[in-house]
PDB file of N, CA and C in Angstrom:
ATOM      1  N   MET A   1      57.962-102.363 -58.645  1.00  0.00           N
ATOM      2  CA  MET A   1      56.925-101.811 -57.788  1.00  0.00           C
ATOM      3  C   MET A   1      56.698-100.354 -58.210  1.00  0.00           C
ATOM      4  N   PRO A   2      55.461 -99.958 -58.421  1.00  0.00           N
ATOM      5  CA  PRO A   2      55.183 -98.586 -58.838  1.00  0.00           C
ATOM      6  C   PRO A   2      55.370 -97.603 -57.684  1.00  0.00           C
ATOM      7  N   VAL A   3      55.752 -96.375 -58.033  1.00  0.00           N
ATOM      8  CA  VAL A   3      55.894 -95.305 -57.045  1.00  0.00           C
ATOM      9  C   VAL A   3      54.504 -94.745 -56.764  1.00  0.00           C
ATOM     10  N   THR A   4      54.128 -94.725 -55.492  1.00  0.00           N
ATOM     11  CA  THR A   4      52.794 -94.234 -55.132  1.00  0.00           C
ATOM     12  C   THR A   4      52.824 -92.852 -54.497  1.00  0.00           C
ATOM     13  N   ASN A   5      53.992 -92.408 -54.028  1.00  0.00           N
ATOM     14  CA  ASN A   5      54.127 -91.084 -53.411  1.00  0.00           C
ATOM     15  C   ASN A   5      55.154 -90.275 -54.175  1.00  0.00           C
ATOM     16  N   GLN A   6      54.879 -89.003 -54.321  1.00  0.00           N
ATOM     17  CA  GLN A   6      55.836 -88.113 -54.964  1.00  0.00           C
ATOM     18  C   GLN A   6      56.982 -87.820 -54.004  1.00  0.00           C
ATOM     19  N   PRO A   7      58.208 -87.761 -54.517  1.00  0.00           N
ATOM     20  CA  PRO A   7      59.325 -87.401 -53.640  1.00  0.00           C
ATOM     21  C   PRO A   7      59.148 -85.992 -53.088  1.00  0.00           C
ATOM     22  N   GLY A   8      59.597 -85.805 -51.864  1.00  0.00           N
ATOM     23  CA  GLY A   8      59.533 -84.478 -51.262  1.00  0.00           C
ATOM     24  C   GLY A   8      58.217 -84.167 -50.566  1.00  0.00           C
ATOM     25  N   ARG A   9      57.241 -85.020 -50.657  1.00  0.00           N
ATOM     26  CA  ARG A   9      55.975 -84.783 -49.965  1.00  0.00           C
ATOM     27  C   ARG A   9      56.099 -85.321 -48.545  1.00  0.00           C
ATOM     28  N   TYR A  10      55.558 -84.594 -47.620  1.00  0.00           N
ATOM     29  CA  TYR A  10      55.628 -85.011 -46.230  1.00  0.00           C
ATOM     30  C   TYR A  10      54.419 -84.458 -45.494  1.00  0.00           C
ATOM     31  N   GLU A  11      54.130 -85.075 -44.394  1.00  0.00           N
ATOM     32  CA  GLU A  11      53.010 -84.646 -43.567  1.00  0.00           C
ATOM     33  C   GLU A  11      53.464 -83.531 -42.631  1.00  0.00           C
ATOM     34  N   LEU A  12      52.640 -82.530 -42.484  1.00  0.00           N
ATOM     35  CA  LEU A  12      52.923 -81.456 -41.544  1.00  0.00           C
ATOM     36  C   LEU A  12      52.359 -81.819 -40.179  1.00  0.00           C
ATOM     37  N   ALA A  13      53.100 -81.492 -39.156  1.00  0.00           N
ATOM     38  CA  ALA A  13      52.700 -81.799 -37.791  1.00  0.00           C
ATOM     39  C   ALA A  13      52.294 -80.515 -37.076  1.00  0.00           C
ATOM     40  N   ASP A  14      51.829 -80.669 -35.859  1.00  0.00           N
ATOM     41  CA  ASP A  14      51.516 -79.540 -34.992  1.00  0.00           C
ATOM     42  C   ASP A  14      52.608 -79.427 -33.935  1.00  0.00           C
ATOM     43  N   PHE A  15      52.676 -78.266 -33.276  1.00  0.00           N
ATOM     44  CA  PHE A  15      53.524 -78.174 -32.095  1.00  0.00           C
ATOM     45  C   PHE A  15      53.011 -79.192 -31.089  1.00  0.00           C
ATOM     46  N   GLN A  16      53.887 -79.691 -30.240  1.00  0.00           N
ATOM     47  CA  GLN A  16      53.502 -80.735 -29.293  1.00  0.00           C
ATOM     48  C   GLN A  16      52.738 -80.202 -28.083  1.00  0.00           C
ATOM     49  N   SER A  17      52.669 -78.895 -27.944  1.00  0.00           N
ATOM     50  CA  SER A  17      51.823 -78.285 -26.918  1.00  0.00           C
ATOM     51  C   SER A  17      51.300 -76.965 -27.469  1.00  0.00           C
ATOM     52  N   GLY A  18      50.188 -76.528 -26.930  1.00  0.00           N
ATOM     53  CA  GLY A  18      49.567 -75.304 -27.407  1.00  0.00           C
ATOM     54  C   GLY A  18      50.278 -74.067 -26.900  1.00  0.00           C
ATOM     55  N   MET A  19      50.008 -72.958 -27.539  1.00  0.00           N
ATOM     56  CA  MET A  19      50.672 -71.713 -27.168  1.00  0.00           C
ATOM     57  C   MET A  19      50.289 -71.262 -25.756  1.00  0.00           C
ATOM     58  N   PHE A  20      49.094 -71.581 -25.312  1.00  0.00           N
ATOM     59  CA  PHE A  20      48.654 -71.124 -23.997  1.00  0.00           C
ATOM     60  C   PHE A  20      48.656 -72.243 -22.955  1.00  0.00           C
ATOM     61  N   GLN A  21      49.476 -73.252 -23.153  1.00  0.00           N
ATOM     62  CA  GLN A  21      49.591 -74.356 -22.197  1.00  0.00           C
ATOM     63  C   GLN A  21      50.851 -74.212 -21.350  1.00  0.00           C
ATOM     64  N   CYS A  22      51.058 -73.009 -20.866  1.00  0.00           N
ATOM     65  CA  CYS A  22      52.260 -72.724 -20.076  1.00  0.00           C
ATOM     66  C   CYS A  22      52.334 -73.553 -18.799  1.00  0.00           C
ATOM     67  N   HIS A  23      51.191 -73.957 -18.288  1.00  0.00           N
ATOM     68  CA  HIS A  23      51.165 -74.741 -17.049  1.00  0.00           C
ATOM     69  C   HIS A  23      51.813 -76.118 -17.219  1.00  0.00           C
ATOM     70  N   HIS A  24      52.122 -76.522 -18.445  1.00  0.00           N
ATOM     71  CA  HIS A  24      52.773 -77.818 -18.677  1.00  0.00           C
ATOM     72  C   HIS A  24      54.225 -77.809 -18.221  1.00  0.00           C
ATOM     73  N   ASP A  25      54.837 -76.645 -18.123  1.00  0.00           N
ATOM     74  CA  ASP A  25      56.208 -76.525 -17.618  1.00  0.00           C
ATOM     75  C   ASP A  25      56.329 -75.181 -16.904  1.00  0.00           C
ATOM     76  N   ILE A  26      56.205 -75.234 -15.598  1.00  0.00           N
ATOM     77  CA  ILE A  26      56.164 -74.005 -14.795  1.00  0.00           C
ATOM     78  C   ILE A  26      57.487 -73.244 -14.867  1.00  0.00           C
ATOM     79  N   LYS A  27      58.634 -73.942 -14.919  1.00  0.00           N
ATOM     80  CA  LYS A  27      59.928 -73.248 -14.980  1.00  0.00           C
ATOM     81  C   LYS A  27      60.027 -72.404 -16.241  1.00  0.00           C
ATOM     82  N   ILE A  28      59.634 -72.964 -17.369  1.00  0.00           N
ATOM     83  CA  ILE A  28      59.673 -72.213 -18.626  1.00  0.00           C
ATOM     84  C   ILE A  28      58.672 -71.062 -18.570  1.00  0.00           C
ATOM     85  N   CYS A  29      57.513 -71.308 -17.979  1.00  0.00           N
ATOM     86  CA  CYS A  29      56.490 -70.269 -17.849  1.00  0.00           C
ATOM     87  C   CYS A  29      57.017 -69.082 -17.036  1.00  0.00           C
ATOM     88  N   LEU A  30      57.675 -69.372 -15.924  1.00  0.00           N
ATOM     89  CA  LEU A  30      58.226 -68.298 -15.089  1.00  0.00           C
ATOM     90  C   LEU A  30      59.325 -67.536 -15.821  1.00  0.00           C
ATOM     91  N   LEU A  31      60.165 -68.275 -16.536  1.00  0.00           N
ATOM     92  CA  LEU A  31      61.231 -67.630 -17.298  1.00  0.00           C
ATOM     93  C   LEU A  31      60.644 -66.730 -18.384  1.00  0.00           C
ATOM     94  N   GLY A  32      59.619 -67.216 -19.080  1.00  0.00           N
ATOM     95  CA  GLY A  32      58.964 -66.421 -20.107  1.00  0.00           C
ATOM     96  C   GLY A  32      58.228 -65.215 -19.540  1.00  0.00           C
ATOM     97  N   SER A  33      57.744 -65.352 -18.319  1.00  0.00           N
ATOM     98  CA  SER A  33      57.001 -64.249 -17.689  1.00  0.00           C
ATOM     99  C   SER A  33      57.907 -63.147 -17.159  1.00  0.00           C
ATOM    100  N   PHE A  34      59.060 -63.545 -16.603  1.00  0.00           N
ATOM    101  CA  PHE A  34      59.893 -62.569 -15.920  1.00  0.00           C
ATOM    102  C   PHE A  34      61.192 -62.215 -16.637  1.00  0.00           C
ATOM    103  N   CYS A  35      61.621 -63.037 -17.588  1.00  0.00           N
ATOM    104  CA  CYS A  35      62.855 -62.725 -18.321  1.00  0.00           C
ATOM    105  C   CYS A  35      62.767 -63.309 -19.733  1.00  0.00           C
ATOM    106  N   VAL A  36      61.898 -62.723 -20.537  1.00  0.00           N
ATOM    107  CA  VAL A  36      61.647 -63.237 -21.881  1.00  0.00           C
ATOM    108  C   VAL A  36      62.908 -63.181 -22.750  1.00  0.00           C
ATOM    109  N   SER A  37      63.772 -62.201 -22.528  1.00  0.00           N
ATOM    110  CA  SER A  37      65.007 -62.134 -23.314  1.00  0.00           C
ATOM    111  C   SER A  37      65.942 -63.286 -22.967  1.00  0.00           C
ATOM    112  N   CYS A  38      65.965 -63.717 -21.701  1.00  0.00           N
ATOM    113  CA  CYS A  38      66.759 -64.885 -21.304  1.00  0.00           C
ATOM    114  C   CYS A  38      66.232 -66.137 -21.995  1.00  0.00           C
ATOM    115  N   LEU A  39      64.916 -66.266 -22.037  1.00  0.00           N
ATOM    116  CA  LEU A  39      64.306 -67.416 -22.703  1.00  0.00           C
ATOM    117  C   LEU A  39      64.653 -67.417 -24.187  1.00  0.00           C
ATOM    118  N   GLY A  40      64.618 -66.252 -24.807  1.00  0.00           N
ATOM    119  CA  GLY A  40      64.995 -66.145 -26.216  1.00  0.00           C
ATOM    120  C   GLY A  40      66.429 -66.587 -26.453  1.00  0.00           C
ATOM    121  N   CYS A  41      67.341 -66.204 -25.564  1.00  0.00           N
ATOM    122  CA  CYS A  41      68.748 -66.613 -25.694  1.00  0.00           C
ATOM    123  C   CYS A  41      68.921 -68.118 -25.513  1.00  0.00           C
ATOM    124  N   ILE A  42      68.161 -68.696 -24.601  1.00  0.00           N
ATOM    125  CA  ILE A  42      68.233 -70.150 -24.390  1.00  0.00           C
ATOM    126  C   ILE A  42      67.752 -70.884 -25.631  1.00  0.00           C
ATOM    127  N   ILE A  43      66.665 -70.416 -26.220  1.00  0.00           N
ATOM    128  CA  ILE A  43      66.131 -71.030 -27.437  1.00  0.00           C
ATOM    129  C   ILE A  43      67.149 -70.911 -28.566  1.00  0.00           C
ATOM    130  N   ALA A  44      67.727 -69.726 -28.737  1.00  0.00           N
ATOM    131  CA  ALA A  44      68.731 -69.525 -29.786  1.00  0.00           C
ATOM    132  C   ALA A  44      69.926 -70.444 -29.565  1.00  0.00           C
ATOM    133  N   SER A  45      70.345 -70.586 -28.329  1.00  0.00           N
ATOM    134  CA  SER A  45      71.459 -71.477 -28.008  1.00  0.00           C
ATOM    135  C   SER A  45      71.115 -72.934 -28.352  1.00  0.00           C
ATOM    136  N   ASP A  46      69.900 -73.340 -28.015  1.00  0.00           N
ATOM    137  CA  ASP A  46      69.457 -74.701 -28.349  1.00  0.00           C
ATOM    138  C   ASP A  46      69.529 -74.948 -29.855  1.00  0.00           C
ATOM    139  N   MET A  47      69.253 -73.908 -30.630  1.00  0.00           N
ATOM    140  CA  MET A  47      69.202 -74.051 -32.085  1.00  0.00           C
ATOM    141  C   MET A  47      70.502 -73.616 -32.767  1.00  0.00           C
ATOM    142  N   ASP A  48      71.556 -73.403 -31.984  1.00  0.00           N
ATOM    143  CA  ASP A  48      72.860 -72.982 -32.503  1.00  0.00           C
ATOM    144  C   ASP A  48      72.777 -71.689 -33.305  1.00  0.00           C
ATOM    145  N   GLU A  49      72.011 -70.741 -32.794  1.00  0.00           N
ATOM    146  CA  GLU A  49      71.850 -69.434 -33.424  1.00  0.00           C
ATOM    147  C   GLU A  49      72.390 -68.357 -32.487  1.00  0.00           C
ATOM    148  N   CYS A  50      72.544 -67.171 -33.004  1.00  0.00           N
ATOM    149  CA  CYS A  50      72.961 -66.011 -32.220  1.00  0.00           C
ATOM    150  C   CYS A  50      71.874 -65.673 -31.200  1.00  0.00           C
ATOM    151  N   CYS A  51      72.276 -65.260 -30.032  1.00  0.00           N
ATOM    152  CA  CYS A  51      71.325 -64.939 -28.965  1.00  0.00           C
ATOM    153  C   CYS A  51      70.283 -63.923 -29.403  1.00  0.00           C
ATOM    154  N   LEU A  52      70.670 -62.973 -30.238  1.00  0.00           N
ATOM    155  CA  LEU A  52      69.731 -61.950 -30.693  1.00  0.00           C
ATOM    156  C   LEU A  52      68.617 -62.534 -31.564  1.00  0.00           C
ATOM    157  N   CYS A  53      68.854 -63.694 -32.161  1.00  0.00           N
ATOM    158  CA  CYS A  53      67.852 -64.323 -33.038  1.00  0.00           C
ATOM    159  C   CYS A  53      66.717 -64.966 -32.244  1.00  0.00           C
ATOM    160  N   GLY A  54      66.939 -65.233 -30.971  1.00  0.00           N
ATOM    161  CA  GLY A  54      65.961 -65.944 -30.171  1.00  0.00           C
ATOM    162  C   GLY A  54      64.669 -65.198 -29.938  1.00  0.00           C
ATOM    163  N   MET A  55      64.694 -63.901 -30.092  1.00  0.00           N
ATOM    164  CA  MET A  55      63.498 -63.088 -29.841  1.00  0.00           C
ATOM    165  C   MET A  55      62.737 -62.773 -31.126  1.00  0.00           C
ATOM    166  N   ASP A  56      63.257 -63.194 -32.259  1.00  0.00           N
ATOM    167  CA  ASP A  56      62.695 -62.838 -33.552  1.00  0.00           C
ATOM    168  C   ASP A  56      61.743 -63.923 -34.036  1.00  0.00           C
ATOM    169  N   MET A  57      60.784 -63.520 -34.853  1.00  0.00           N
ATOM    170  CA  MET A  57      59.834 -64.497 -35.382  1.00  0.00           C
ATOM    171  C   MET A  57      60.515 -65.480 -36.330  1.00  0.00           C
ATOM    172  N   ALA A  58      61.674 -65.104 -36.853  1.00  0.00           N
ATOM    173  CA  ALA A  58      62.388 -65.990 -37.779  1.00  0.00           C
ATOM    174  C   ALA A  58      62.806 -67.285 -37.100  1.00  0.00           C
ATOM    175  N   ILE A  59      63.134 -67.251 -35.816  1.00  0.00           N
ATOM    176  CA  ILE A  59      63.558 -68.468 -35.115  1.00  0.00           C
ATOM    177  C   ILE A  59      62.419 -69.477 -35.086  1.00  0.00           C
ATOM    178  N   ARG A  60      61.203 -68.991 -34.917  1.00  0.00           N
ATOM    179  CA  ARG A  60      60.036 -69.872 -34.930  1.00  0.00           C
ATOM    180  C   ARG A  60      59.832 -70.446 -36.332  1.00  0.00           C
ATOM    181  N   SER A  61      60.013 -69.626 -37.348  1.00  0.00           N
ATOM    182  CA  SER A  61      59.857 -70.096 -38.732  1.00  0.00           C
ATOM    183  C   SER A  61      60.907 -71.142 -39.083  1.00  0.00           C
ATOM    184  N   VAL A  62      62.137 -70.914 -38.664  1.00  0.00           N
ATOM    185  CA  VAL A  62      63.212 -71.883 -38.913  1.00  0.00           C
ATOM    186  C   VAL A  62      62.886 -73.208 -38.225  1.00  0.00           C
ATOM    187  N   TYR A  63      62.441 -73.124 -36.987  1.00  0.00           N
ATOM    188  CA  TYR A  63      62.097 -74.327 -36.223  1.00  0.00           C
ATOM    189  C   TYR A  63      60.948 -75.085 -36.887  1.00  0.00           C
ATOM    190  N   ARG A  64      59.909 -74.356 -37.283  1.00  0.00           N
ATOM    191  CA  ARG A  64      58.767 -74.993 -37.936  1.00  0.00           C
ATOM    192  C   ARG A  64      59.196 -75.707 -39.209  1.00  0.00           C
ATOM    193  N   THR A  65      60.031 -75.053 -39.982  1.00  0.00           N
ATOM    194  CA  THR A  65      60.501 -75.643 -41.236  1.00  0.00           C
ATOM    195  C   THR A  65      61.339 -76.890 -40.968  1.00  0.00           C
ATOM    196  N   ARG A  66      62.215 -76.817 -39.983  1.00  0.00           N
ATOM    197  CA  ARG A  66      63.103 -77.937 -39.656  1.00  0.00           C
ATOM    198  C   ARG A  66      62.316 -79.176 -39.245  1.00  0.00           C
ATOM    199  N   TYR A  67      61.201 -78.981 -38.525  1.00  0.00           N
ATOM    200  CA  TYR A  67      60.431 -80.118 -38.010  1.00  0.00           C
ATOM    201  C   TYR A  67      59.071 -80.279 -38.683  1.00  0.00           C
ATOM    202  N   ASN A  68      58.890 -79.671 -39.839  1.00  0.00           N
ATOM    203  CA  ASN A  68      57.661 -79.819 -40.636  1.00  0.00           C
ATOM    204  C   ASN A  68      56.401 -79.529 -39.826  1.00  0.00           C
ATOM    205  N   ILE A  69      56.408 -78.416 -39.127  1.00  0.00           N
ATOM    206  CA  ILE A  69      55.271 -78.017 -38.302  1.00  0.00           C
ATOM    207  C   ILE A  69      54.393 -77.057 -39.100  1.00  0.00           C
ATOM    208  N   LYS A  70      53.094 -77.255 -38.977  1.00  0.00           N
ATOM    209  CA  LYS A  70      52.124 -76.418 -39.691  1.00  0.00           C
ATOM    210  C   LYS A  70      52.279 -74.955 -39.313  1.00  0.00           C
ATOM    211  N   GLY A  71      51.979 -74.083 -40.272  1.00  0.00           N
ATOM    212  CA  GLY A  71      51.996 -72.654 -40.007  1.00  0.00           C
ATOM    213  C   GLY A  71      52.551 -71.889 -41.189  1.00  0.00           C
ATOM    214  N   SER A  72      52.709 -70.593 -40.993  1.00  0.00           N
ATOM    215  CA  SER A  72      53.253 -69.728 -42.032  1.00  0.00           C
ATOM    216  C   SER A  72      54.049 -68.611 -41.364  1.00  0.00           C
ATOM    217  N   MET A  73      54.813 -67.905 -42.163  1.00  0.00           N
ATOM    218  CA  MET A  73      55.568 -66.773 -41.624  1.00  0.00           C
ATOM    219  C   MET A  73      54.619 -65.702 -41.091  1.00  0.00           C
ATOM    220  N   CYS A  74      53.487 -65.554 -41.754  1.00  0.00           N
ATOM    221  CA  CYS A  74      52.486 -64.588 -41.297  1.00  0.00           C
ATOM    222  C   CYS A  74      51.965 -64.984 -39.912  1.00  0.00           C
ATOM    223  N   ASN A  75      51.647 -66.262 -39.735  1.00  0.00           N
ATOM    224  CA  ASN A  75      51.185 -66.745 -38.422  1.00  0.00           C
ATOM    225  C   ASN A  75      52.260 -66.543 -37.358  1.00  0.00           C
ATOM    226  N   ASP A  76      53.518 -66.811 -37.729  1.00  0.00           N
ATOM    227  CA  ASP A  76      54.622 -66.633 -36.783  1.00  0.00           C
ATOM    228  C   ASP A  76      54.742 -65.178 -36.362  1.00  0.00           C
ATOM    229  N   CYS A  77      54.604 -64.288 -37.317  1.00  0.00           N
ATOM    230  CA  CYS A  77      54.698 -62.852 -37.035  1.00  0.00           C
ATOM    231  C   CYS A  77      53.575 -62.405 -36.109  1.00  0.00           C
ATOM    232  N   VAL A  78      52.367 -62.849 -36.376  1.00  0.00           N
ATOM    233  CA  VAL A  78      51.221 -62.486 -35.538  1.00  0.00           C
ATOM    234  C   VAL A  78      51.399 -63.048 -34.127  1.00  0.00           C
ATOM    235  N   ALA A  79      51.805 -64.317 -34.029  1.00  0.00           N
ATOM    236  CA  ALA A  79      51.985 -64.945 -32.715  1.00  0.00           C
ATOM    237  C   ALA A  79      53.044 -64.205 -31.897  1.00  0.00           C
ATOM    238  N   MET A  80      54.179 -63.889 -32.529  1.00  0.00           N
ATOM    239  CA  MET A  80      55.251 -63.204 -31.807  1.00  0.00           C
ATOM    240  C   MET A  80      54.856 -61.764 -31.455  1.00  0.00           C
ATOM    241  N   SER A  81      54.057 -61.127 -32.296  1.00  0.00           N
ATOM    242  CA  SER A  81      53.636 -59.746 -32.030  1.00  0.00           C
ATOM    243  C   SER A  81      52.594 -59.672 -30.929  1.00  0.00           C
ATOM    244  N   CYS A  82      51.676 -60.625 -30.909  1.00  0.00           N
ATOM    245  CA  CYS A  82      50.563 -60.575 -29.947  1.00  0.00           C
ATOM    246  C   CYS A  82      50.931 -61.124 -28.582  1.00  0.00           C
ATOM    247  N   CYS A  83      51.702 -62.191 -28.547  1.00  0.00           N
ATOM    248  CA  CYS A  83      52.013 -62.799 -27.253  1.00  0.00           C
ATOM    249  C   CYS A  83      53.384 -63.470 -27.300  1.00  0.00           C
ATOM    250  N   ARG A  84      54.420 -62.650 -27.373  1.00  0.00           N
ATOM    251  CA  ARG A  84      55.796 -63.153 -27.475  1.00  0.00           C
ATOM    252  C   ARG A  84      56.153 -64.127 -26.350  1.00  0.00           C
ATOM    253  N   PRO A  85      55.861 -63.822 -25.068  1.00  0.00           N
ATOM    254  CA  PRO A  85      56.232 -64.773 -24.010  1.00  0.00           C
ATOM    255  C   PRO A  85      55.586 -66.151 -24.187  1.00  0.00           C
ATOM    256  N   CYS A  86      54.297 -66.184 -24.515  1.00  0.00           N
ATOM    257  CA  CYS A  86      53.614 -67.467 -24.699  1.00  0.00           C
ATOM    258  C   CYS A  86      54.175 -68.225 -25.904  1.00  0.00           C
ATOM    259  N   THR A  87      54.478 -67.496 -26.966  1.00  0.00           N
ATOM    260  CA  THR A  87      55.012 -68.110 -28.175  1.00  0.00           C
ATOM    261  C   THR A  87      56.392 -68.700 -27.910  1.00  0.00           C
ATOM    262  N   LEU A  88      57.237 -67.965 -27.192  1.00  0.00           N
ATOM    263  CA  LEU A  88      58.572 -68.479 -26.875  1.00  0.00           C
ATOM    264  C   LEU A  88      58.497 -69.653 -25.901  1.00  0.00           C
ATOM    265  N   CYS A  89      57.574 -69.605 -24.950  1.00  0.00           N
ATOM    266  CA  CYS A  89      57.395 -70.740 -24.028  1.00  0.00           C
ATOM    267  C   CYS A  89      56.984 -71.989 -24.804  1.00  0.00           C
ATOM    268  N   GLN A  90      56.073 -71.840 -25.754  1.00  0.00           N
ATOM    269  CA  GLN A  90      55.643 -72.970 -26.570  1.00  0.00           C
ATOM    270  C   GLN A  90      56.825 -73.555 -27.335  1.00  0.00           C
ATOM    271  N   LEU A  91      57.632 -72.693 -27.915  1.00  0.00           N
ATOM    272  CA  LEU A  91      58.778 -73.149 -28.681  1.00  0.00           C
ATOM    273  C   LEU A  91      59.769 -73.900 -27.795  1.00  0.00           C
ATOM    274  N   LYS A  92      60.053 -73.370 -26.619  1.00  0.00           N
ATOM    275  CA  LYS A  92      60.994 -74.028 -25.697  1.00  0.00           C
ATOM    276  C   LYS A  92      60.441 -75.363 -25.209  1.00  0.00           C
ATOM    277  N   ARG A  93      59.153 -75.428 -24.912  1.00  0.00           N
ATOM    278  CA  ARG A  93      58.556 -76.709 -24.498  1.00  0.00           C
ATOM    279  C   ARG A  93      58.695 -77.741 -25.609  1.00  0.00           C
ATOM    280  N   ASP A  94      58.468 -77.313 -26.843  1.00  0.00           N
ATOM    281  CA  ASP A  94      58.568 -78.230 -27.974  1.00  0.00           C
ATOM    282  C   ASP A  94      60.008 -78.712 -28.147  1.00  0.00           C
ATOM    283  N   ILE A  95      60.968 -77.806 -28.006  1.00  0.00           N
ATOM    284  CA  ILE A  95      62.377 -78.193 -28.092  1.00  0.00           C
ATOM    285  C   ILE A  95      62.700 -79.229 -27.029  1.00  0.00           C
ATOM    286  N   ASP A  96      62.280 -78.966 -25.794  1.00  0.00           N
ATOM    287  CA  ASP A  96      62.564 -79.896 -24.694  1.00  0.00           C
ATOM    288  C   ASP A  96      61.912 -81.260 -24.923  1.00  0.00           C
ATOM    289  N   LEU A  97      60.681 -81.265 -25.420  1.00  0.00           N
ATOM    290  CA  LEU A  97      60.011 -82.538 -25.704  1.00  0.00           C
ATOM    291  C   LEU A  97      60.748 -83.309 -26.793  1.00  0.00           C
ATOM    292  N   ARG A  98      61.214 -82.617 -27.818  1.00  0.00           N
ATOM    293  CA  ARG A  98      61.954 -83.286 -28.900  1.00  0.00           C
ATOM    294  C   ARG A  98      63.299 -83.804 -28.387  1.00  0.00           C
ATOM    295  N   LYS A  99      63.909 -83.089 -27.456  1.00  0.00           N
ATOM    296  CA  LYS A  99      65.157 -83.588 -26.845  1.00  0.00           C
ATOM    297  C   LYS A  99      64.886 -84.885 -26.087  1.00  0.00           C
ATOM    298  N   GLN A 100      63.783 -84.933 -25.337  1.00  0.00           N
ATOM    299  CA  GLN A 100      63.428 -86.141 -24.596  1.00  0.00           C
ATOM    300  C   GLN A 100      63.156 -87.314 -25.526  1.00  0.00           C
ATOM    301  N   GLN A 101      62.619 -87.021 -26.705  1.00  0.00           N
ATOM    302  CA  GLN A 101      62.278 -88.058 -27.688  1.00  0.00           C
ATOM    303  C   GLN A 101      63.463 -88.383 -28.602  1.00  0.00           C
ATOM    304  N   ASN A 102      64.604 -87.727 -28.361  1.00  0.00           N
ATOM    305  CA  ASN A 102      65.817 -87.909 -29.180  1.00  0.00           C
ATOM    306  C   ASN A 102      65.575 -87.587 -30.655  1.00  0.00           C
ATOM    307  N   ILE A 103      64.784 -86.558 -30.928  1.00  0.00           N
ATOM    308  CA  ILE A 103      64.555 -86.146 -32.320  1.00  0.00           C
ATOM    309  C   ILE A 103      64.904 -84.674 -32.513  1.00  0.00           C
ATOM    310  N   PHE A 104      65.700 -84.125 -31.618  1.00  0.00           N
ATOM    311  CA  PHE A 104      66.113 -82.729 -31.749  1.00  0.00           C
ATOM    312  C   PHE A 104      67.560 -82.685 -32.189  1.00  0.00           C
TER     313      PHE A 104
END
């Protein structure tokens, strides 16, 4: 049988919720609104990283790479610089959804 796909090629996905869809999980939204550093630590803990890494754009880049999510380091930097709470809420919602789907 001939090989029709090159090894290492894969489809890129999107985050499972948008950056401004905070209303999809009110608890995460409140945490991101009132204690963004706590949310960053929770995300870092979920990803087995140091708590200080949870607030950095690198955590989003690592997550995107791990789950083949569309984007770039430049996009991650802009998102974290412009709206860190919304970006972290999106990341936490995506982590929770992947946990529910048993793919985290």
